[in-house]
Short mmCIF file of C-alpha atoms in Angstrom, two decimals:
data_model
loop_
_atom_site.label_atom_id
_atom_site.label_comp_id
_atom_site.label_asym_id
_atom_site.label_seq_id
_atom_site.Cartn_x
_atom_site.Cartn_y
_atom_site.Cartn_z
CA MET A 5 16.98 -22.44 18.93
CA THR A 6 17.01 -18.39 19.15
CA THR A 7 16.31 -16.39 16.20
CA LYS A 8 17.23 -13.28 17.85
CA SER A 9 20.62 -12.59 15.97
CA SER A 10 18.93 -13.20 12.78
CA ASP A 11 16.96 -10.05 13.33
CA THR A 12 19.70 -7.91 15.07
CA GLN A 13 22.90 -8.34 12.83
CA PRO A 14 21.51 -6.37 10.03
CA ARG A 15 20.54 -3.56 11.70
CA THR A 16 23.91 -3.58 14.10
CA ARG A 17 26.36 -4.32 11.36
CA GLN A 18 25.62 -2.30 8.01
CA ALA A 19 26.58 1.21 8.06
CA GLY A 20 23.95 1.93 5.15
CA LEU A 21 20.71 0.46 3.97
CA PRO A 22 20.76 -2.90 2.38
CA TRP A 23 20.31 -1.40 -1.13
CA SER A 24 19.75 -4.72 -3.13
CA ALA A 25 17.83 -6.06 -0.62
CA LEU A 26 15.40 -3.23 -0.26
CA LEU A 27 15.04 -2.81 -3.90
CA ALA A 28 14.08 -6.69 -4.15
CA LEU A 29 11.23 -6.01 -1.63
CA GLY A 30 10.29 -3.03 -3.97
CA ALA A 31 10.12 -5.20 -6.65
CA ALA A 32 7.79 -7.51 -4.41
CA VAL A 33 5.40 -4.30 -4.30
CA PHE A 34 5.44 -3.71 -7.38
CA ILE A 35 4.38 -6.68 -8.40
CA THR A 36 1.46 -6.68 -6.03
CA SER A 37 0.58 -3.37 -7.44
CA LEU A 38 0.62 -4.42 -11.00
CA THR A 39 -1.33 -7.41 -10.39
CA GLU A 40 -3.94 -5.12 -9.21
CA THR A 41 -4.15 -2.65 -11.53
CA LEU A 42 -3.37 -4.14 -14.60
CA PRO A 43 -7.25 -5.39 -15.11
CA ALA A 44 -7.88 -1.47 -15.69
CA GLY A 45 -5.58 -0.94 -18.63
CA VAL A 46 -6.93 -4.40 -20.22
CA LEU A 47 -10.49 -4.59 -19.28
CA PRO A 48 -12.25 -4.13 -22.90
CA ALA A 49 -10.13 -7.08 -24.42
CA MET A 50 -10.77 -9.17 -21.46
CA SER A 51 -14.48 -8.51 -21.53
CA ALA A 52 -14.24 -9.01 -25.34
CA SER A 53 -12.41 -12.52 -24.77
CA LEU A 54 -14.63 -13.90 -22.21
CA GLY A 55 -17.58 -12.81 -24.04
CA THR A 56 -18.57 -10.61 -20.64
CA SER A 57 -20.10 -6.78 -20.10
CA SER A 58 -17.22 -4.59 -18.86
CA GLY A 59 -18.89 -4.09 -15.50
CA ALA A 60 -18.75 -8.07 -14.75
CA THR A 61 -15.22 -8.14 -15.84
CA GLY A 62 -14.50 -5.12 -13.77
CA GLN A 63 -15.61 -7.19 -10.46
CA ALA A 64 -11.99 -9.11 -11.37
CA VAL A 65 -10.23 -6.18 -9.35
CA THR A 66 -13.06 -6.26 -6.65
CA VAL A 67 -12.22 -10.12 -6.10
CA TYR A 68 -8.85 -9.22 -5.76
CA ALA A 69 -9.57 -6.50 -2.80
CA ALA A 70 -11.54 -8.86 -1.59
CA GLY A 71 -8.96 -11.40 -1.08
CA THR A 72 -6.92 -9.35 0.24
CA ALA A 73 -9.14 -7.43 2.56
CA LEU A 74 -10.55 -10.78 4.30
CA THR A 75 -7.24 -12.63 4.58
CA ALA A 76 -4.37 -10.24 5.48
CA ILE A 77 -5.58 -10.44 9.32
CA PRO A 78 -5.85 -13.99 9.81
CA LEU A 79 -3.34 -14.84 7.74
CA ALA A 80 -1.12 -12.69 10.02
CA GLY A 81 -2.00 -14.39 13.10
CA VAL A 82 -1.66 -17.80 12.04
CA THR A 83 1.85 -17.07 10.25
CA ALA A 84 3.09 -15.30 13.42
CA THR A 85 5.50 -18.01 14.14
CA VAL A 86 6.74 -18.41 10.51
CA PRO A 87 10.22 -17.16 9.51
CA ARG A 88 9.86 -14.11 6.99
CA LYS A 89 11.87 -15.06 4.13
CA PRO A 90 9.78 -18.40 3.40
CA LEU A 91 7.08 -16.15 3.98
CA LEU A 92 7.18 -13.89 1.75
CA LEU A 93 8.60 -16.51 -1.09
CA CYS A 94 5.48 -18.49 -0.63
CA ALA A 95 3.79 -15.58 -1.06
CA MET A 96 5.14 -14.79 -4.50
CA ALA A 97 4.84 -18.20 -5.51
CA VAL A 98 1.28 -17.92 -5.45
CA PHE A 99 1.13 -14.85 -7.48
CA LEU A 100 3.66 -16.50 -9.85
CA VAL A 101 0.43 -19.55 -9.98
CA ALA A 102 -2.38 -16.76 -9.76
CA ASN A 103 -0.80 -14.74 -12.66
CA THR A 104 -0.46 -17.90 -15.13
CA LEU A 105 -3.82 -18.77 -14.00
CA THR A 106 -5.57 -15.39 -15.08
CA ALA A 107 -3.65 -15.42 -18.07
CA ALA A 108 -4.70 -19.34 -19.07
CA ALA A 109 -8.10 -18.64 -17.68
CA PRO A 110 -11.03 -20.73 -19.94
CA GLY A 111 -13.53 -19.06 -18.77
CA TYR A 112 -14.88 -16.14 -16.38
CA PHE A 113 -15.21 -17.98 -13.04
CA VAL A 114 -11.81 -19.38 -13.17
CA LEU A 115 -10.59 -15.85 -13.81
CA LEU A 116 -11.91 -14.92 -10.70
CA ALA A 117 -10.61 -17.36 -9.17
CA GLY A 118 -7.26 -16.61 -10.16
CA ARG A 119 -7.78 -13.14 -8.89
CA PHE A 120 -9.08 -13.94 -5.73
CA LEU A 121 -5.79 -15.87 -5.22
CA ALA A 122 -3.68 -13.16 -5.92
CA GLY A 123 -5.50 -10.95 -3.66
CA VAL A 124 -4.67 -13.88 -0.68
CA ALA A 125 -1.22 -13.64 -1.89
CA ALA A 126 -1.48 -9.80 -1.40
CA GLY A 127 -2.85 -9.95 1.77
CA LEU A 128 0.24 -11.89 2.90
CA ALA A 129 2.56 -10.12 1.17
CA TRP A 130 1.61 -6.75 2.70
CA ALA A 131 1.02 -7.83 5.58
CA ILE A 132 5.23 -8.76 6.41
CA LEU A 133 6.65 -6.13 3.48
CA ALA A 134 6.82 -3.29 5.57
CA GLY A 135 7.76 -4.92 8.37
CA TYR A 136 10.47 -6.76 6.72
CA ALA A 137 11.96 -3.32 5.54
CA ARG A 138 12.24 -2.21 8.55
CA ARG A 139 13.58 -5.13 10.51
CA ILE A 140 16.70 -5.08 7.30
CA ALA A 141 17.35 -1.77 7.91
CA PRO A 142 20.40 -0.08 10.23
CA ALA A 143 18.54 1.51 13.48
CA GLY A 144 17.27 5.12 12.79
CA SER A 145 16.87 4.39 9.33
CA GLU A 146 13.61 1.91 9.79
CA GLY A 147 11.13 5.09 7.29
CA ARG A 148 13.56 5.43 4.78
CA ALA A 149 13.99 1.56 4.32
CA ILE A 150 10.12 1.47 4.36
CA ALA A 151 9.88 4.40 1.56
CA VAL A 152 12.37 2.83 -0.75
CA ALA A 153 10.44 -0.66 -0.29
CA MET A 154 7.45 1.45 -1.01
CA THR A 155 8.78 2.83 -4.48
CA GLY A 156 7.23 -0.14 -6.04
CA ILE A 157 4.00 1.20 -5.81
CA PRO A 158 4.32 4.66 -8.29
CA VAL A 159 6.53 2.29 -10.33
CA ALA A 160 3.87 0.05 -11.01
CA LEU A 161 1.40 2.43 -11.47
CA SER A 162 3.38 5.34 -13.76
CA LEU A 163 5.24 2.54 -15.81
CA GLY A 164 3.86 -0.85 -15.10
CA VAL A 165 0.20 -0.46 -15.78
CA PRO A 166 1.13 1.68 -19.23
CA ALA A 167 3.53 -1.43 -20.16
CA GLY A 168 1.04 -4.05 -19.15
CA THR A 169 -1.66 -1.86 -21.42
CA LEU A 170 0.59 -1.77 -24.67
CA ILE A 171 1.16 -5.67 -24.45
CA GLY A 172 -2.01 -6.18 -23.94
CA GLU A 173 -3.16 -3.87 -26.99
CA GLN A 174 0.01 -5.43 -29.11
CA VAL A 175 -0.33 -9.52 -28.35
CA GLY A 176 -3.37 -9.92 -25.91
CA TRP A 177 -4.07 -9.38 -22.22
CA ARG A 178 -3.13 -13.22 -21.35
CA THR A 179 0.68 -12.35 -22.89
CA ALA A 180 0.38 -8.99 -20.59
CA PHE A 181 -0.71 -11.18 -17.31
CA GLY A 182 2.28 -14.01 -18.56
CA ALA A 183 4.58 -11.25 -18.92
CA VAL A 184 4.14 -10.50 -15.11
CA SER A 185 4.54 -14.20 -14.11
CA LEU A 186 7.93 -14.02 -15.74
CA VAL A 187 8.81 -11.24 -13.75
CA THR A 188 7.44 -12.57 -10.66
CA LEU A 189 9.53 -15.72 -11.18
CA ALA A 190 12.92 -13.37 -11.83
CA VAL A 191 11.56 -11.21 -8.60
CA ILE A 192 11.72 -14.63 -6.28
CA GLY A 193 15.08 -15.38 -7.15
CA TRP A 194 16.05 -11.58 -6.63
CA ILE A 195 14.41 -12.52 -2.99
CA GLY A 196 16.30 -15.83 -2.64
CA VAL A 197 19.34 -14.50 -3.44
CA SER A 198 19.85 -10.97 -1.83
CA VAL A 199 17.09 -10.40 1.08
CA PRO A 200 18.46 -11.69 4.35
CA GLY A 201 16.71 -14.01 6.29
CA VAL A 202 14.59 -13.21 9.29
CA GLY A 203 13.04 -14.70 12.21
CA GLN A 204 9.73 -15.48 13.48
CA PRO A 205 8.46 -12.29 15.28
CA ALA A 206 6.71 -13.87 18.03
CA VAL A 207 9.67 -16.14 18.75
CA GLU A 208 11.91 -12.90 18.28
CA GLN A 209 9.59 -11.12 21.08
CA ALA A 210 10.60 -14.00 23.60
CA ASP A 211 14.23 -13.92 23.04
CA ALA A 212 14.53 -10.12 23.18
CA GLY A 213 13.41 -10.79 26.85
CA ARG A 214 10.23 -8.85 26.68
CA PRO A 215 7.48 -9.99 29.21
CA ASP A 216 5.57 -12.35 27.93
CA PRO A 217 2.23 -11.55 27.11
CA ALA A 218 -1.07 -12.47 29.10
CA PRO A 219 -3.02 -15.52 27.49
CA GLU A 220 -5.78 -13.48 26.24
CA SER A 221 -2.99 -11.98 24.36
CA VAL A 222 -1.89 -14.60 22.75
CA LYS A 223 -5.45 -15.91 22.08
CA SER A 224 -6.18 -12.34 20.64
CA PRO A 225 -3.18 -11.17 18.72
CA LEU A 226 -5.35 -8.46 16.99
CA ARG A 227 -7.05 -7.07 20.19
CA GLN A 228 -3.69 -7.03 21.79
CA THR A 229 -2.14 -4.60 18.81
CA LEU A 230 -5.21 -2.38 18.83
CA ALA A 231 -4.63 -2.06 22.31
CA ALA A 232 -1.21 -0.32 21.95
CA PRO A 233 -1.07 3.09 21.91
CA GLY A 234 -1.34 5.32 18.78
CA VAL A 235 -2.58 1.87 16.68
CA ALA A 236 -6.54 2.75 16.71
CA ALA A 237 -5.76 6.39 15.77
CA ILE A 238 -3.55 5.63 13.07
CA MET A 239 -5.95 3.14 11.52
CA VAL A 240 -8.84 5.86 11.78
CA THR A 241 -6.33 8.13 9.73
CA VAL A 242 -5.99 5.34 7.45
CA THR A 243 -9.73 4.78 6.62
CA THR A 244 -10.52 8.12 6.13
CA PHE A 245 -7.65 9.24 4.17
CA VAL A 246 -7.80 6.42 1.71
CA LEU A 247 -11.74 6.47 1.24
CA GLY A 248 -11.20 10.69 0.54
CA HIS A 249 -8.44 9.83 -2.12
CA THR A 250 -10.07 6.82 -3.55
CA ILE A 251 -13.58 8.50 -3.83
CA ILE A 252 -11.96 11.53 -6.27
CA TYR A 253 -9.17 9.43 -7.95
CA ALA A 254 -11.60 6.63 -9.36
CA TYR A 255 -13.84 9.31 -10.80
CA ILE A 256 -11.11 12.13 -12.03
CA ALA A 257 -11.83 11.48 -15.52
CA PRO A 258 -15.55 12.37 -15.42
CA TYR A 259 -14.35 15.69 -13.46
CA LEU A 260 -11.54 16.70 -15.56
CA GLN A 261 -14.42 16.16 -18.48
CA HIS A 262 -16.58 18.31 -16.46
CA ALA A 263 -13.70 21.27 -16.00
CA GLY A 264 -13.34 20.82 -19.82
CA LEU A 265 -9.89 19.19 -19.49
CA GLY A 266 -10.73 16.34 -20.51
CA SER A 267 -8.74 15.76 -23.62
CA ALA A 268 -5.72 16.10 -21.00
CA THR A 269 -6.37 13.62 -18.23
CA ASP A 270 -3.41 11.61 -19.24
CA ALA A 271 -1.04 14.88 -18.93
CA VAL A 272 -2.95 15.73 -15.34
CA LEU A 273 -2.80 12.46 -14.23
CA LEU A 274 1.18 12.70 -15.61
CA ALA A 275 1.55 15.92 -13.45
CA PHE A 276 0.13 13.89 -9.94
CA GLY A 277 2.35 10.86 -10.57
CA VAL A 278 5.59 13.28 -11.08
CA ALA A 279 4.43 14.98 -7.92
CA CYS A 280 3.95 11.45 -6.24
CA LEU A 281 7.16 10.60 -6.81
CA VAL A 282 8.61 13.54 -5.18
CA SER A 283 6.51 13.48 -2.28
CA ILE A 284 8.05 9.74 -2.04
CA TRP A 285 11.30 10.76 -2.07
CA TYR A 286 11.40 13.29 0.46
CA VAL A 287 9.68 11.62 2.79
CA GLY A 288 11.69 8.91 2.16
CA ARG A 289 14.75 10.81 2.81
CA HIS A 290 12.91 12.55 6.07
CA VAL A 291 10.34 9.88 7.73
CA ASP A 292 12.69 9.12 10.58
CA ARG A 293 13.21 12.55 11.65
CA ARG A 294 9.92 13.99 10.64
CA LEU A 295 7.15 11.89 10.72
CA ARG A 296 4.70 13.73 12.34
CA ALA A 297 5.35 17.40 10.37
CA LEU A 298 5.14 14.86 7.30
CA THR A 299 2.03 13.57 7.91
CA VAL A 300 0.32 16.82 9.12
CA THR A 301 1.95 18.29 5.61
CA GLY A 302 0.63 15.76 3.57
CA ALA A 303 -3.16 15.59 4.93
CA VAL A 304 -3.21 19.46 4.71
CA LEU A 305 -1.66 19.45 0.57
CA PHE A 306 -4.21 16.96 -0.15
CA THR A 307 -7.36 18.48 1.91
CA LEU A 308 -5.94 21.66 0.32
CA ALA A 309 -5.86 20.46 -3.19
CA THR A 310 -9.68 18.75 -3.27
CA ALA A 311 -10.81 21.66 -1.40
CA ALA A 312 -9.72 23.36 -4.78
CA LEU A 313 -11.13 20.91 -7.19
CA ALA A 314 -14.77 21.54 -5.11
CA VAL A 315 -14.78 25.17 -5.42
CA THR A 316 -13.54 26.04 -8.75
CA THR A 317 -12.65 24.34 -12.04
CA ALA A 318 -10.31 26.69 -13.21
CA HIS A 319 -7.83 25.35 -15.51
CA ALA A 320 -4.83 26.89 -13.64
CA ILE A 321 -6.29 26.04 -10.62
CA VAL A 322 -6.91 22.04 -11.65
CA TRP A 323 -3.15 21.94 -12.64
CA VAL A 324 -2.13 22.87 -9.15
CA ALA A 325 -4.01 20.96 -7.21
CA ALA A 326 -3.18 17.85 -9.23
CA VAL A 327 0.52 18.71 -8.20
CA LEU A 328 -0.54 19.72 -4.48
CA TRP A 329 -2.76 16.28 -4.49
CA GLY A 330 0.30 14.12 -5.57
CA LEU A 331 2.76 15.36 -2.84
CA GLY A 332 0.28 14.81 -0.40
CA TRP A 333 -0.48 11.72 -1.41
CA GLY A 334 2.71 10.17 -2.19
CA GLY A 335 4.50 9.38 1.03
CA ALA A 336 1.03 8.86 2.30
CA PRO A 337 2.00 4.51 2.28
CA THR A 338 5.38 5.22 4.00
CA LEU A 339 4.06 7.62 6.52
CA LEU A 340 1.26 5.57 7.79
CA GLN A 341 3.46 1.95 7.76
CA THR A 342 5.83 3.29 9.44
CA ALA A 343 3.62 4.90 12.42
CA ALA A 344 1.84 1.62 12.38
CA GLY A 345 5.23 -0.41 12.58
CA GLN A 346 6.18 2.05 15.48
CA ALA A 347 3.36 1.90 17.38
CA GLY A 348 2.61 -2.00 17.19
CA MET A 349 6.55 -2.38 17.89
CA ARG A 350 5.75 -0.90 21.81
CA ARG A 351 4.15 -4.69 22.05
CA GLY A 352 6.64 -6.43 19.83
CA SER A 353 7.77 -7.54 16.48
CA ALA A 354 4.41 -9.79 16.01
CA ALA A 355 2.01 -7.14 16.89
CA ALA A 356 3.82 -4.61 14.58
CA ASP A 357 3.27 -7.28 11.76
CA THR A 358 -0.36 -7.69 12.94
CA ALA A 359 -0.80 -3.82 12.66
CA GLN A 360 0.68 -4.06 9.21
CA ALA A 361 -2.16 -6.48 8.10
CA VAL A 362 -4.91 -4.48 10.03
CA LEU A 363 -3.67 -1.25 8.06
CA VAL A 364 -3.75 -3.40 4.37
CA THR A 365 -7.23 -4.15 5.24
CA LEU A 366 -8.28 -1.23 5.98
CA TRP A 367 -6.76 0.31 2.91
CA ASN A 368 -8.61 -1.99 0.70
CA ALA A 369 -11.75 -1.81 2.18
CA ALA A 370 -11.21 1.95 1.87
CA MET A 371 -10.51 1.41 -1.68
CA ALA A 372 -13.37 -0.78 -2.47
CA LEU A 373 -15.89 1.58 -0.22
CA GLY A 374 -14.55 4.66 -1.74
CA GLY A 375 -14.94 3.46 -5.05
CA ILE A 376 -19.06 2.60 -4.57
CA ILE A 377 -19.32 5.88 -2.31
CA GLY A 378 -17.84 8.01 -5.08
CA GLY A 379 -20.14 6.43 -7.91
CA LEU A 380 -23.27 6.65 -6.04
CA LEU A 381 -22.29 10.60 -5.35
CA LEU A 382 -21.49 10.96 -8.65
CA GLN A 383 -24.59 10.36 -10.25
CA SER A 384 -26.97 11.40 -7.48
CA SER A 385 -25.02 14.70 -6.81
CA GLY A 386 -22.48 15.31 -9.52
CA VAL A 387 -18.43 15.60 -9.41
CA THR A 388 -18.59 19.02 -7.60
CA VAL A 389 -20.22 16.84 -4.32
CA VAL A 390 -17.29 14.06 -5.18
CA ALA A 391 -14.91 16.36 -4.05
CA VAL A 392 -16.49 18.40 -1.51
CA SER A 393 -16.60 14.88 0.46
CA ALA A 394 -12.72 13.85 -0.30
CA ALA A 395 -12.02 17.16 1.34
CA ALA A 396 -14.14 16.39 3.73
CA LEU A 397 -12.12 13.11 4.28
CA GLY A 398 -9.20 14.95 4.30
CA ALA A 399 -10.22 17.34 6.84
CA VAL A 400 -10.92 14.39 9.10
CA SER A 401 -7.50 12.70 8.68
CA LEU A 402 -6.03 15.81 9.61
CA LEU A 403 -8.27 16.33 12.86
CA VAL A 404 -6.58 12.60 13.83
CA VAL A 405 -3.36 13.40 12.72
CA ALA A 406 -3.26 16.58 14.71
CA GLY A 407 -4.51 15.42 17.78
CA ALA A 408 -2.70 11.89 17.65
CA ARG A 409 0.65 13.60 19.08
CA HIS A 410 1.79 11.31 21.87
CA HIS A 411 1.67 7.86 20.70
CA ALA A 412 0.53 7.68 16.65
CA PHE A 413 2.06 10.58 14.86
CA PRO A 414 4.46 11.83 17.60
CA GLY A 415 7.31 14.62 17.29
CA ALA A 416 10.90 14.38 16.21
CA GLN A 417 11.59 14.35 20.25
CA ALA A 418 9.41 11.35 20.66
CA THR A 419 10.14 9.28 17.55
CA PRO A 420 12.05 6.11 18.59
#
């Protein structure tokens, strides 16, 4: 039995992007991002309801990230021979159960169990979502397809979290999580109707006539993936870029208070969010032809913005820096996942999905570590050192991208 045709048909028969399918994948991304960040908006109400401190309740975010980081790579390996559509539907079903469990949690430890389960679902979903978008897109439009799917991230941050917070304030935090469960149920139906099925990456690799991997590669798909040219450089970029972003983003409110803009925090973050949306739109239109140029530009903009925040708190500069930061950061998920997918595909579809799983693991680990490091720097040295550290990590990312021109971030002439 072959699955080759299920993967190639959508890429050869469609003249344009499969919009309904990609938007359904974007809705799945929206659910993962909203589930991750919603506790931040309803944290006081959760703490009061459960009788725990804000710090203890805040571990609901940490537990989610831990569930993702611990399971993304193992699940990618275990599910390499599972068809993608049933796997994605399974992941979304776990989100439905996890958010419902969170909404109904009678106590703190049940809440944490629900959050960890949601993190596991995220690890599974994120390991396949970008690859899924790439594989149902017409040849040459893979990066644009990933960009469409990734719009779920800024929509969740700019609309989903405020809406969930409003629901939580009006009718309770449990209702907010219950509403996410209802949306998840609708997304499951949308995926079932609109997203085409694709086969198992490991089987497709064999069907496509690629040489069988060596026995040790079969036993260690992670080692095989990391050995693919360019993958290691991409993962270093992911780690440093996300770490730098999180260090400053997690503590932007104290920075703005220090700069005398504490009352304008919402407005500054709105300017950042709008810039992110512009970045995602532009990157989505050009990523398939200008991956390297866009990644270099993103790293430059982020480094310049955070360096500006480090050297001055002049209000005009802070506003400009927020916009430049958003322009540099917004397209980063699309750019890095596109690069990882392209590099992994040199070893087959299974390796590409494993590369996405590694990326998800490092992304979440960098976010968790960034929050810890940023907090320590803030307490010990102040907001200026926080911004300096973010700029330094941005510079490291830029150097890696600039040096990895052949395999990780190839120029237009080398892009597949």
